[in-house]
C-alpha positions as MATLAB code, in Angstrom:
seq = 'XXXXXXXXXXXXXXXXXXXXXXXXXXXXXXXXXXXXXXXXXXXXXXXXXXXXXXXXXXXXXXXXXXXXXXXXXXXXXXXXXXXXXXXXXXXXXXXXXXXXXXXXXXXXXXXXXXXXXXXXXXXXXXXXXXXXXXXXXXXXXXXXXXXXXXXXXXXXXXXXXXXXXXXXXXXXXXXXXXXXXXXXXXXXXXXXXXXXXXXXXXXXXXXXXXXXXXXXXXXXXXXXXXXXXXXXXXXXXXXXXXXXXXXXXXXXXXXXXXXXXXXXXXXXXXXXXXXXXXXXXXXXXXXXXXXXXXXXXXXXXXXXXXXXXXXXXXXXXXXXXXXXXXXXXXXXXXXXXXXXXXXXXXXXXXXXXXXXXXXXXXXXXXX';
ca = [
     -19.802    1.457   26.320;
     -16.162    1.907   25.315;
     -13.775    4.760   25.404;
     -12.556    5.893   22.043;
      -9.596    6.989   21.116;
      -9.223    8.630   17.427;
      -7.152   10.494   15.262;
      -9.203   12.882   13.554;
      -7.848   16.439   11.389;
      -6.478   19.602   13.513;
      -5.810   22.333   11.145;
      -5.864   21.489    7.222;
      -2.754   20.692    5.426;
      -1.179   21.925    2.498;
      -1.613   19.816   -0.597;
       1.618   18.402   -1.615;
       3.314   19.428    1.255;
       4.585   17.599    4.793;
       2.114   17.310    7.445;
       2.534   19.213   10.609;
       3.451   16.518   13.083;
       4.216   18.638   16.372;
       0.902   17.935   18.054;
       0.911   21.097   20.344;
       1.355   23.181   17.740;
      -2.466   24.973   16.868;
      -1.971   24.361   13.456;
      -0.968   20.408   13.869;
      -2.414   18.566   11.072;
      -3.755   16.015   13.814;
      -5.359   15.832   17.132;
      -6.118   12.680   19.313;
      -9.614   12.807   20.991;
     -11.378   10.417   23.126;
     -15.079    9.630   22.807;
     -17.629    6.958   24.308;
     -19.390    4.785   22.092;
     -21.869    1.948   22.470;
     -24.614    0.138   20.652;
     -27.070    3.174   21.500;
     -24.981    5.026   18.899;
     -25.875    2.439   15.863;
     -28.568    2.779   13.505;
     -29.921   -0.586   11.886;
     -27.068   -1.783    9.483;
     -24.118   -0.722   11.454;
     -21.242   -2.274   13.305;
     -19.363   -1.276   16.396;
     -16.067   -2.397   15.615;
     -12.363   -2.917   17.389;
      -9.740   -1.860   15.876;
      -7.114   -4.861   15.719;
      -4.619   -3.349   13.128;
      -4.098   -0.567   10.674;
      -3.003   -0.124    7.396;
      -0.101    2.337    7.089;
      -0.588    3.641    3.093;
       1.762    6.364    1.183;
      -1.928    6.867   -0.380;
      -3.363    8.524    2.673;
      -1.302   10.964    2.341;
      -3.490   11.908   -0.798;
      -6.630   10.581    1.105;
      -5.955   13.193    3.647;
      -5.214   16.681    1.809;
      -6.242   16.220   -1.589;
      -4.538   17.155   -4.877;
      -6.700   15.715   -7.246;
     -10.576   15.748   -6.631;
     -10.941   12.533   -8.982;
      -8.796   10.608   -6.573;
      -9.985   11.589   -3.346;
     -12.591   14.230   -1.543;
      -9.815   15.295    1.333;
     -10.788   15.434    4.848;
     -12.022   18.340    6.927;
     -11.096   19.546   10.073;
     -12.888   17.135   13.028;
     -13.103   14.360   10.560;
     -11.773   11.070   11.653;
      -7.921   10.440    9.495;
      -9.353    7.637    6.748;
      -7.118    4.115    7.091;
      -8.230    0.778    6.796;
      -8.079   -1.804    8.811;
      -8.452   -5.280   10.502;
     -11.532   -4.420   13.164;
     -13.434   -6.804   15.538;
     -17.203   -6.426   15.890;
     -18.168   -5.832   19.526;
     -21.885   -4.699   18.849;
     -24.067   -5.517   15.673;
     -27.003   -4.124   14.201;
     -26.294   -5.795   10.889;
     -27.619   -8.880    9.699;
     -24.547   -9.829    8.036;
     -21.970   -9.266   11.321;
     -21.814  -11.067   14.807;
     -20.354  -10.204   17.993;
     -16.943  -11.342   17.526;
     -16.809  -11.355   13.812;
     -13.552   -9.715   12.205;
     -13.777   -6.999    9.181;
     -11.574   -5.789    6.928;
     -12.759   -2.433    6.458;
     -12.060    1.163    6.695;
     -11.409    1.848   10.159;
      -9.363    5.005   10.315;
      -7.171    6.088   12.843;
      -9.372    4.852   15.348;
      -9.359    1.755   18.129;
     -12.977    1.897   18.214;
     -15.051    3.272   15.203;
     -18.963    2.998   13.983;
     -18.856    1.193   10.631;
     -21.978    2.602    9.069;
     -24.431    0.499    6.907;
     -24.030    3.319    4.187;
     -19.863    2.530    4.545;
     -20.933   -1.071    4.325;
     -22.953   -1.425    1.272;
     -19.801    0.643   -0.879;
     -18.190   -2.656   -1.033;
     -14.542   -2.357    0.333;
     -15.618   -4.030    3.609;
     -15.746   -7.898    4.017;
     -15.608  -10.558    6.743;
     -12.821  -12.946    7.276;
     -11.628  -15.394    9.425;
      -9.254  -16.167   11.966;
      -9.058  -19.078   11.065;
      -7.927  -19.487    7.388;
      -4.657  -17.539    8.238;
      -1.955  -17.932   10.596;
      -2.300  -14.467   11.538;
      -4.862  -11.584   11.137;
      -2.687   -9.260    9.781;
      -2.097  -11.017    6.549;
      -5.190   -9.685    5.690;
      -3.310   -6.625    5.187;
       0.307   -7.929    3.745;
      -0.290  -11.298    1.405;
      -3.727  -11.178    1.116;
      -4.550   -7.076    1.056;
      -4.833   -4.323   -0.988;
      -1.233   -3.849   -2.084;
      -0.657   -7.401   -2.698;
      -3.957   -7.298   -4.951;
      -2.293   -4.297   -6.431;
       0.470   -6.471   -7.305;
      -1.835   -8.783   -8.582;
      -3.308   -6.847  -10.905;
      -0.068   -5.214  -12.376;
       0.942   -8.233  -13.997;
      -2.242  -10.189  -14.409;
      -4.560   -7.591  -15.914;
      -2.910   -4.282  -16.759;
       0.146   -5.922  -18.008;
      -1.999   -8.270  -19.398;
       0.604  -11.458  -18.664;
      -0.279  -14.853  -18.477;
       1.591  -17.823  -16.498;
       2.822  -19.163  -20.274;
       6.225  -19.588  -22.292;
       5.826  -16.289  -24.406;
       5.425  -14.277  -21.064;
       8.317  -16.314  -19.305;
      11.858  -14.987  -19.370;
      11.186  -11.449  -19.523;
      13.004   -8.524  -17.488;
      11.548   -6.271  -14.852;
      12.449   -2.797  -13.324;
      10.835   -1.863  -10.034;
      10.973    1.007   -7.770;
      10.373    0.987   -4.152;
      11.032   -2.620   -4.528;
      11.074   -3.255   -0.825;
       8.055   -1.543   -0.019;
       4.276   -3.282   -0.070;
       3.757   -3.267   -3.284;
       7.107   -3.687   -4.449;
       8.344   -6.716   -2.699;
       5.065   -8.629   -4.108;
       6.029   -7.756   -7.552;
       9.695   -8.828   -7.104;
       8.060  -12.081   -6.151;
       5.674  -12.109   -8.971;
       7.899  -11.954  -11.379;
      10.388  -14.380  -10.105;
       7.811  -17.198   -9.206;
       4.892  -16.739  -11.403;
       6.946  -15.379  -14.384;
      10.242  -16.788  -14.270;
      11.921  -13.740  -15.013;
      15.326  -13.180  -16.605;
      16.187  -10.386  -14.310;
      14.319   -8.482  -11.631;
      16.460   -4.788  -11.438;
      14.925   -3.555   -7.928;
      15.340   -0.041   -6.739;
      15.472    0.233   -2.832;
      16.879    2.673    0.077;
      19.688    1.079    1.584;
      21.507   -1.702    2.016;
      19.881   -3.658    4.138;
      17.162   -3.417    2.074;
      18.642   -4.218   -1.411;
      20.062   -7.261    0.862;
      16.042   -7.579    1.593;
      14.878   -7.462   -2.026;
      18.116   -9.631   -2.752;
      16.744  -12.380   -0.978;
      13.620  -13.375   -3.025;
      15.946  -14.976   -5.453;
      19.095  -14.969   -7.395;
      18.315  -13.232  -10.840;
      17.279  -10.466   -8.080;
      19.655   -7.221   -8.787;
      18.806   -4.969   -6.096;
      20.016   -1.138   -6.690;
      20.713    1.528   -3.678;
      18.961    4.927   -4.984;
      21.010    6.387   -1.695;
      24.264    5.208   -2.697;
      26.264    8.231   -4.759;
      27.134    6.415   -7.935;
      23.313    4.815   -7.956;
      22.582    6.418  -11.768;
      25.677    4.288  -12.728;
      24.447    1.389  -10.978;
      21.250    1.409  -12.590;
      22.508    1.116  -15.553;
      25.226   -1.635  -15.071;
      21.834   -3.677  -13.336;
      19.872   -3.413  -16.133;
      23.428   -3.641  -18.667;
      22.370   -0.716  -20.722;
      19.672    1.255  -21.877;
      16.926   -0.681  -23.964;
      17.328   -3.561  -22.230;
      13.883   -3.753  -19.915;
      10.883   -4.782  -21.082;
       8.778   -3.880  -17.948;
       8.911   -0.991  -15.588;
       6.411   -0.955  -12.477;
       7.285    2.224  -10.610;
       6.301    3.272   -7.516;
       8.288    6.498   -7.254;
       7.813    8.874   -9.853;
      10.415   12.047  -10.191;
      14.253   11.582  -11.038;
      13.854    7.420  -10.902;
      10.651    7.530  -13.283;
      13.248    9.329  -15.390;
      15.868    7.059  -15.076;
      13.787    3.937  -15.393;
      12.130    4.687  -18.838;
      16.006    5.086  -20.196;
      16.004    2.074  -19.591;
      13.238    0.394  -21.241;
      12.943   -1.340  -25.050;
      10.948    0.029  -27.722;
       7.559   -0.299  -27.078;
       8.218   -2.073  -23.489;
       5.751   -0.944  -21.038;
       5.921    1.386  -18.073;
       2.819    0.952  -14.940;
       2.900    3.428  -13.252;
       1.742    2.635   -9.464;
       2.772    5.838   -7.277;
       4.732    8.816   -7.146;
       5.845    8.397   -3.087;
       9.020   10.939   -4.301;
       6.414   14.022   -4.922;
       3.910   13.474   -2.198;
       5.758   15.391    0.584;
       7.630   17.995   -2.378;
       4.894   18.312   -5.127;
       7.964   19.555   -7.536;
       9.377   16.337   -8.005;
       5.817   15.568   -9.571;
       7.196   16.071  -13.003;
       7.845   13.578  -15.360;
      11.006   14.979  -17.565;
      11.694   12.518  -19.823;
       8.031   12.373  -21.829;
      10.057   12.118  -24.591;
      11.051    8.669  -24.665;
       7.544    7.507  -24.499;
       6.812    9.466  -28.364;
      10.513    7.818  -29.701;
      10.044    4.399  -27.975;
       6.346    3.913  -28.880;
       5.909    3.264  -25.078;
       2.803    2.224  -23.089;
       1.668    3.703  -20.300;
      -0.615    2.633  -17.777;
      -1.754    4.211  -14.674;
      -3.326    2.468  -12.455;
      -5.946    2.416   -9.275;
      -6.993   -1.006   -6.972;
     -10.334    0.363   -6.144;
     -11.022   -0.038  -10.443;
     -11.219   -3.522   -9.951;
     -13.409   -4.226   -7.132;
     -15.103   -6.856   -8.594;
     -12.272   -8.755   -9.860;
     -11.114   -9.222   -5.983;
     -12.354  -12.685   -5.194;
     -10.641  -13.935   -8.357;
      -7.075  -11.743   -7.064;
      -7.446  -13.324   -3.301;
      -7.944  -16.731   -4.703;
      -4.397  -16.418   -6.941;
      -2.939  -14.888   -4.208;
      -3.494  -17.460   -1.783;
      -2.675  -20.149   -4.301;
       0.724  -18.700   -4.285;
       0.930  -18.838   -0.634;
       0.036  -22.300   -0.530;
       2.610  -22.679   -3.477;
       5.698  -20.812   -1.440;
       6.067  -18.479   -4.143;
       4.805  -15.674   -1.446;
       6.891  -15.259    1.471;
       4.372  -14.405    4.064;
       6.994  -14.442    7.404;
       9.084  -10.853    5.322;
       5.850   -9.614    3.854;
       5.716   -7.453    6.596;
       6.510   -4.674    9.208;
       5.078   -4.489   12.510;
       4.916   -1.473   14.592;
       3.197   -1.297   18.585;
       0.638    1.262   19.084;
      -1.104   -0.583   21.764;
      -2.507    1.527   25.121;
      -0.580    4.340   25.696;
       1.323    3.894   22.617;
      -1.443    4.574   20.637;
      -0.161    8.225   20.482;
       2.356    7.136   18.053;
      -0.189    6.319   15.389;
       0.648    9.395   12.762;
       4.687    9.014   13.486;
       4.496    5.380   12.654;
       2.632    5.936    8.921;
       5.074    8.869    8.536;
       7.886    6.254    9.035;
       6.648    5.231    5.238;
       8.796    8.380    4.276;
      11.318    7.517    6.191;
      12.353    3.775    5.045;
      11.434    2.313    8.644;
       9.680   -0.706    6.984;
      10.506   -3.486    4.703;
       7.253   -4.573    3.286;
       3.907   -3.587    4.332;
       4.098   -1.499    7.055;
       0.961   -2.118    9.701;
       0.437   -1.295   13.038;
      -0.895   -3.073   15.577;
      -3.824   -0.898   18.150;
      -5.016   -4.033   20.598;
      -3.956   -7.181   21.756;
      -7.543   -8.673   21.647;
      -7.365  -10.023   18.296;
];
């Protein structure tokens, strides 16, 4: 038997609007409860299962209160705050999973959670090993779902290929440092030997961050008061980018498709501006996309869950290669014992700039 602590909904948000952090409050958006589990509470099929580390995701915040029913069901008061996560198996009733097996799964803001066989057979849960990476947490930075995102930007929705007529070409990316971000800046440097990389981060250590994965790197401070005039000297005028992979939506989206050639191509990854202030949601320039014959393409990981193994295979060729730099890939935070607490404040940090990276948090120091 173990003694649960998890994260689960208070009172229910506000789509499009902050969370209510103050945790006395009655209408907090999150209380912490503790609850025993043990094998007794598994039905054949599921998993008892650790949590080692967590995903921190600007997606949850869409996971969480809903603004689009095709994205996302929400979560109800009492209902367990959806994450995933790096999990050890400490009781089995599945074939599959041994005591001391790890998952990647969807743990939620848990350190101890029943992984149903129902959660199981949807297909975002897999085993891995220990042992084929230095550390378990890669499993969540070079080799998880926002480096796969990456992956897929360039090598299916882009539809680019490692060849000359693909080579040479310029790239525009928002939130350059963050998960995503900092895997496409490397993407396109090492896999696509890229002209020019004009990266859009917060700050100046982190444009000296996004800086550092190579030379023909241009990083651009959105803080920094003269940043529209910036942007433009980066990218040396307007048609002059022939991809834009944004991850911010509102004024930069704006910005960004100035800046693109005539039927260049924008992906369009997330919104992170909007999801705390739902009226920067709006895209203002829709014009340029009728007189530059652009193409758009939004995109979702969980569309290509099939094409995963073939994604973790590149991705860890590129490891091996040293064209992905796993020792900056990420952001660590504590939450172990006590500071478990912390949990929601460290995810909110995402809206804050705390991380450079993935940002993950660590629950236990038994992995």
């Amino acid at each position: 038997m173990v003694q649960a602590k998890q994260w689960v909904m208070k009172a229910a948000p506000i789509p499009g609007k902050p969370f209510n952090f103050n945790f006395k409050d009655d209408k907090a958006t999150f209380k912490l409860i503790e609850k025993e589990l043990s094998e007794k509470d598994l039905s054949d099929g599921d998993l008892l299962v650790q949590t080692c580390y967590l995903s921190n995701d600007p997606a949850q915040k869409f996971w969480i209160a809903t603004v689009d029913k095709n994205y996302s069901a929400g979560v109800s008061p009492g209902e367990i705050i959806p994450a995933r996560g790096i999990g050890k198996v400490i009781a089995s009733k599945n074939a599959g999973y041994q005591v001391g097996d790890y998952i990647s799964t969807y743990t939620g803001w848990t350190t101890h959670v029943v992984i149903t066989k129902t959660k199981l057979d949807e297909g975002f849960s897999s085993k891995i090993s220990k042992d084929k990476v230095g550390e378990l947490w890669w499993y969540l930075s070079v080799f998880g779902g926002t480096a796969l995102t990456a992956y897929f930007i360039f090598y299916k929705y882009a539809e680019l290929q490692e060849r000359e007529e693909d080579y040479g070409k310029v790239f525009l990316i928002s939130g350059a440092a963050g998960a995503v971000g900092n895997v496409c800046i490397q993407l396109a440097v090492h896999a696509f030997k890229a002209s020019k990389v004009i990266a859009i981060a917060g700050g100046a250590e982190k444009v000296k961050y996004v800086e550092s994965f190579g030379k023909n790197v241009v990083g651009v401070d959105y803080k920094d008061p003269n940043f529209k005039e910036n942007l433009m000297k980066a990218a040396g005028g307007v048609n002059t980018v022939d991809y834009f992979i944004d991850n911010v939506g509102g004024e930069i989206l704006d910005l960004g498709v100035n800046l693109l050639k005539q039927k260049a191509m924008l992906l369009a990854c997330g919104s992170i501006s909007g999801y705390n202030d739902s009226s920067k949601l709006v895209f203002k320039n829709y014009v340029s996309v009728i007189t530059k014959r652009l193409t758009i393409k939004g995109l979702l990981l969980t569309d290509n869950l099939s094409e995963f193994p073939q994604g973790m295979a590149k991705l860890q060729e590129l490891v091996q290669k040293g064209s992905l730099d796993v020792a900056t890939s990420a952001t660590l935070k504590d939450a172990t014992g006590d500071k478990f607490q912390e949990v929601p404040l460290i995810w909110d940090g995402l809206f804050k700039g705390t991380n450079k990276g993935k940002l993950i948090t660590k629950v236990c120091d038994c992995c």
